[in-house]
């Protein structure tokens, strides 16, 4: 009888424990925040993509407890910076604490409030980015994608978490706003002519797209 491990569990067990990220998860739990940080395997992918793309300016939408922020910061060069947008002050405070404990305090700037307001402000300031990680309210994913394309340097990478929404996105009987908008986002990541996309079905689904240079 084969052990009933998922493919993700089998592969995840091959890695050494990551004490920094384990502490982040403990902090999230201790503060009664939702335990929905990005999957460990995708966290490693974030670090690798920042590193191999040479991204200097990274934008994250949705900080939660700082787990993905640390993964992104780990891949940045010496002069690289992460801007992290978070709706809730208490989440941003915990994320900042975790980022400081991980040694990346000087690399991360938090902006608190509605992400759509922060995106507008970043545009007004002329800020542009090499990589985006979208992991916030699912009903706004198509809006966040449009902003990411607007704020992208040519060739920038755009990533989005939770394409599958625990399987809801694949169930045609699910017709709620968040699921509908997530399907719209996923389709754009696959087919928008401005993008070159890849969709990964592991964990809860991750989209990666490169903004075409034209
Ligand atoms: C859930 C997971 C996420 O990664 C997220 O961003 C939002 C919700 C969830 O499993 O409910
Ligand atoms: Mg997520």
CSV table of C-alpha atoms and ligand atoms in Angstrom, one decimal:
chain,number,residue,atom,x,y,z
A,1,UNK,CA,0.0,0.0,0.0
A,2,UNK,CA,1.5,3.3,-1.1
A,3,UNK,CA,1.8,6.0,1.5
A,4,UNK,CA,-0.9,8.6,0.9
A,5,UNK,CA,1.3,11.6,0.4
A,6,UNK,CA,0.4,14.2,-2.1
A,7,UNK,CA,3.0,15.0,-4.7
A,8,UNK,CA,3.6,18.3,-2.9
A,9,UNK,CA,4.1,16.6,0.5
A,10,UNK,CA,6.5,14.0,-1.0
A,11,UNK,CA,8.7,16.7,-2.6
A,12,UNK,CA,8.4,19.2,0.2
A,13,UNK,CA,9.8,16.6,2.7
A,14,UNK,CA,13.1,16.6,0.8
A,15,UNK,CA,14.0,20.1,1.9
A,16,UNK,CA,15.6,21.1,5.2
A,17,UNK,CA,13.4,23.0,7.6
A,18,UNK,CA,13.5,26.8,7.2
A,19,UNK,CA,13.6,28.2,10.7
A,20,UNK,CA,13.0,31.8,9.5
A,21,UNK,CA,9.9,30.9,7.7
A,22,UNK,CA,8.7,28.5,10.4
A,23,UNK,CA,8.9,31.4,12.9
A,24,UNK,CA,6.8,33.5,10.5
A,25,UNK,CA,4.1,30.8,10.4
A,26,UNK,CA,4.2,30.6,14.2
A,27,UNK,CA,3.8,34.3,14.5
A,28,UNK,CA,0.8,34.3,12.2
A,29,UNK,CA,-0.8,31.5,14.2
A,30,UNK,CA,0.0,33.2,17.5
A,31,UNK,CA,-1.7,36.4,16.3
A,32,UNK,CA,-4.8,34.5,15.1
A,33,UNK,CA,-4.2,35.6,11.5
A,34,UNK,CA,-5.3,33.3,8.6
A,35,UNK,CA,-2.8,30.5,7.9
A,36,UNK,CA,-2.7,31.1,4.2
A,37,UNK,CA,0.8,32.1,3.4
A,38,UNK,CA,2.1,31.0,0.0
A,39,UNK,CA,3.1,27.3,-0.2
A,40,UNK,CA,6.7,26.6,0.7
A,41,UNK,CA,7.5,25.3,-2.8
A,42,UNK,CA,6.2,28.5,-4.4
A,43,UNK,CA,8.1,30.6,-1.8
A,44,UNK,CA,11.3,29.0,-3.1
A,45,UNK,CA,10.2,29.7,-6.6
A,46,UNK,CA,9.6,33.4,-5.8
A,47,UNK,CA,13.2,33.7,-4.4
A,48,UNK,CA,14.6,31.9,-7.5
A,49,UNK,CA,12.6,34.1,-10.0
A,50,UNK,CA,13.7,37.3,-8.3
A,51,UNK,CA,17.3,36.1,-8.4
A,52,UNK,CA,17.5,34.8,-11.9
A,53,UNK,CA,15.5,37.7,-13.4
A,54,UNK,CA,17.8,40.2,-11.7
A,55,UNK,CA,14.7,42.1,-10.5
A,56,UNK,CA,15.6,45.2,-8.4
A,57,UNK,CA,12.2,46.7,-7.8
A,58,UNK,CA,9.6,44.2,-6.7
A,59,UNK,CA,5.9,44.9,-5.8
A,60,UNK,CA,3.8,42.6,-3.6
A,61,UNK,CA,0.1,43.0,-3.2
A,62,UNK,CA,-1.0,41.4,0.1
A,63,UNK,CA,1.7,41.2,2.8
A,64,UNK,CA,-0.2,39.0,5.4
A,65,UNK,CA,2.6,38.1,7.9
A,66,UNK,CA,5.6,38.7,5.7
A,67,UNK,CA,6.2,35.1,4.5
A,68,UNK,CA,6.2,35.8,0.8
A,69,UNK,CA,7.9,39.2,1.4
A,70,UNK,CA,10.8,37.4,3.0
A,71,UNK,CA,10.9,34.9,0.0
A,72,UNK,CA,11.0,37.8,-2.4
A,73,UNK,CA,13.6,39.8,-0.4
A,74,UNK,CA,15.9,36.8,-0.3
A,75,UNK,CA,16.3,37.0,-4.1
A,76,UNK,CA,17.0,40.7,-4.3
A,77,UNK,CA,20.4,42.2,-5.1
A,78,UNK,CA,22.2,44.5,-2.6
A,79,UNK,CA,20.4,47.6,-3.9
A,80,UNK,CA,17.1,45.8,-4.5
A,81,UNK,CA,13.8,46.9,-2.9
A,82,UNK,CA,10.4,45.4,-2.2
A,83,UNK,CA,7.3,47.5,-1.9
A,84,UNK,CA,4.6,45.6,0.0
A,85,UNK,CA,0.9,46.7,-0.1
A,86,UNK,CA,-1.3,45.6,2.8
A,87,UNK,CA,-4.8,46.6,3.7
A,88,UNK,CA,-4.5,46.0,7.5
A,89,UNK,CA,-2.2,47.9,9.8
A,90,UNK,CA,-1.8,45.0,12.2
A,91,UNK,CA,-0.9,42.6,9.4
A,92,UNK,CA,1.7,45.0,8.1
A,93,UNK,CA,3.1,45.5,11.6
A,94,UNK,CA,3.6,41.8,12.0
A,95,UNK,CA,5.0,41.4,8.5
A,96,UNK,CA,7.5,44.2,9.3
A,97,UNK,CA,8.6,42.5,12.5
A,98,UNK,CA,9.1,39.2,10.7
A,99,UNK,CA,11.0,40.9,7.9
A,100,UNK,CA,13.3,42.7,10.4
A,101,UNK,CA,13.9,39.4,12.2
A,102,UNK,CA,14.8,37.8,8.9
A,103,UNK,CA,17.4,40.6,8.3
A,104,UNK,CA,15.7,42.5,5.4
A,105,UNK,CA,14.3,45.5,7.2
A,106,UNK,CA,16.1,48.1,4.9
A,107,UNK,CA,14.9,46.4,1.8
A,108,UNK,CA,11.1,46.4,2.4
A,109,UNK,CA,8.7,49.4,2.3
A,110,UNK,CA,5.1,48.8,3.5
A,111,UNK,CA,2.2,50.8,2.3
A,112,UNK,CA,-1.0,50.4,4.3
A,113,UNK,CA,-4.6,50.8,3.0
A,114,UNK,CA,-6.6,49.8,-0.1
A,115,UNK,CA,-4.1,48.5,-2.7
A,116,UNK,CA,-5.9,50.2,-5.5
A,117,UNK,CA,-5.2,53.6,-3.8
A,118,UNK,CA,-1.5,52.7,-3.3
A,119,UNK,CA,-1.1,51.5,-6.9
A,120,UNK,CA,-2.5,54.9,-8.1
A,121,UNK,CA,-0.1,56.7,-5.8
A,122,UNK,CA,2.9,54.6,-7.0
A,123,UNK,CA,2.0,55.4,-10.6
A,124,UNK,CA,1.8,59.2,-9.7
A,125,UNK,CA,5.2,58.9,-8.2
A,126,UNK,CA,6.5,57.4,-11.4
A,127,UNK,CA,7.5,54.1,-9.7
A,128,UNK,CA,8.1,51.1,-12.0
A,129,UNK,CA,8.8,47.5,-11.1
A,130,UNK,CA,10.5,44.4,-12.5
A,131,UNK,CA,8.4,41.8,-10.7
A,132,UNK,CA,4.9,41.7,-9.1
A,133,UNK,CA,3.4,39.2,-6.8
A,134,UNK,CA,-0.4,39.3,-6.5
A,135,UNK,CA,-1.8,37.5,-3.4
A,136,UNK,CA,-4.7,39.7,-2.0
A,137,UNK,CA,-8.5,39.9,-2.3
A,138,UNK,CA,-9.4,37.7,-5.2
A,139,UNK,CA,-12.2,39.9,-6.5
A,140,UNK,CA,-9.7,42.6,-7.5
A,141,UNK,CA,-7.2,40.3,-9.3
A,142,UNK,CA,-8.1,41.6,-12.8
A,143,UNK,CA,-7.7,45.2,-11.5
A,144,UNK,CA,-4.4,44.3,-10.0
A,145,UNK,CA,-3.2,42.7,-13.2
A,146,UNK,CA,-4.0,45.9,-15.2
A,147,UNK,CA,-2.1,48.0,-12.7
A,148,UNK,CA,0.8,45.6,-12.8
A,149,UNK,CA,1.0,45.8,-16.6
A,150,UNK,CA,0.8,49.6,-16.3
A,151,UNK,CA,3.6,49.8,-13.7
A,152,UNK,CA,5.8,47.1,-15.4
A,153,UNK,CA,9.1,47.7,-16.9
A,154,UNK,CA,9.4,45.9,-20.3
A,155,UNK,CA,9.9,42.2,-19.6
A,156,UNK,CA,8.7,42.3,-16.1
A,157,UNK,CA,7.3,39.2,-14.4
A,158,UNK,CA,3.8,39.1,-12.9
A,159,UNK,CA,2.8,36.3,-10.5
A,160,UNK,CA,-0.6,35.5,-9.0
A,161,UNK,CA,-1.4,33.0,-6.2
A,162,UNK,CA,-4.5,30.8,-5.7
A,163,UNK,CA,-5.7,30.2,-9.2
A,164,UNK,CA,-7.7,27.2,-8.1
A,165,UNK,CA,-9.3,28.6,-5.0
A,166,UNK,CA,-9.3,25.2,-3.3
A,167,UNK,CA,-10.9,23.7,-6.4
A,168,UNK,CA,-13.8,26.2,-6.6
A,169,UNK,CA,-12.4,27.8,-9.8
A,170,UNK,CA,-12.8,24.5,-11.6
A,171,UNK,CA,-16.4,24.0,-10.5
A,172,UNK,CA,-18.8,25.6,-13.0
A,173,UNK,CA,-21.5,25.7,-10.3
A,174,UNK,CA,-19.5,28.3,-8.4
A,175,UNK,CA,-20.6,31.7,-9.7
A,176,UNK,CA,-19.6,34.1,-7.0
A,177,UNK,CA,-17.7,37.3,-7.7
A,178,UNK,CA,-14.3,36.2,-6.3
A,179,UNK,CA,-14.3,33.0,-8.3
A,180,UNK,CA,-15.5,34.7,-11.5
A,181,UNK,CA,-12.8,37.3,-11.2
A,182,UNK,CA,-10.1,34.7,-10.5
A,183,UNK,CA,-11.2,32.8,-13.7
A,184,UNK,CA,-10.9,36.1,-15.6
A,185,UNK,CA,-7.4,36.7,-14.2
A,186,UNK,CA,-6.2,33.2,-15.0
A,187,UNK,CA,-7.5,33.4,-18.6
A,188,UNK,CA,-5.8,36.7,-19.0
A,189,UNK,CA,-2.5,35.3,-17.7
A,190,UNK,CA,-2.8,32.5,-20.3
A,191,UNK,CA,-4.1,34.5,-23.3
A,192,UNK,CA,-3.7,38.3,-22.9
A,193,UNK,CA,-1.7,39.3,-26.0
A,194,UNK,CA,0.4,41.6,-23.8
A,195,UNK,CA,1.6,38.6,-21.7
A,196,UNK,CA,3.5,35.4,-22.1
A,197,UNK,CA,2.1,33.1,-19.4
A,198,UNK,CA,2.6,29.9,-17.5
A,199,UNK,CA,0.1,28.3,-15.2
A,200,UNK,CA,1.3,25.9,-12.5
A,201,UNK,CA,-1.4,23.6,-11.0
A,202,UNK,CA,0.5,22.5,-7.9
A,203,UNK,CA,-0.6,23.5,-4.5
A,204,UNK,CA,-3.5,26.1,-5.0
A,205,UNK,CA,-2.3,27.1,-8.5
A,206,UNK,CA,0.2,29.8,-9.4
A,207,UNK,CA,0.3,32.0,-12.6
A,208,UNK,CA,3.5,33.5,-13.9
A,209,UNK,CA,3.6,35.8,-16.9
A,210,UNK,CA,6.2,37.9,-18.6
A,211,UNK,CA,5.1,41.3,-19.9
A,212,UNK,CA,6.0,41.4,-23.6
A,213,UNK,CA,8.4,44.1,-24.9
A,214,UNK,CA,6.9,45.8,-27.9
B,1,LIG,C1,-6.6,31.1,0.8
B,1,LIG,C2,-5.3,30.8,0.5
B,1,LIG,C3,-4.5,31.9,0.0
B,1,LIG,O1,-3.2,31.7,-0.4
B,1,LIG,C4,-5.1,33.2,-0.1
B,1,LIG,O2,-4.3,34.1,-0.6
B,1,LIG,C5,-6.4,33.4,0.2
B,1,LIG,C6,-7.2,32.4,0.7
B,1,LIG,C7,-7.4,30.0,1.3
B,1,LIG,O3,-6.9,28.8,1.3
B,1,LIG,O4,-8.5,30.2,1.8
B,2,LIG,MG1,-2.5,33.3,-1.5
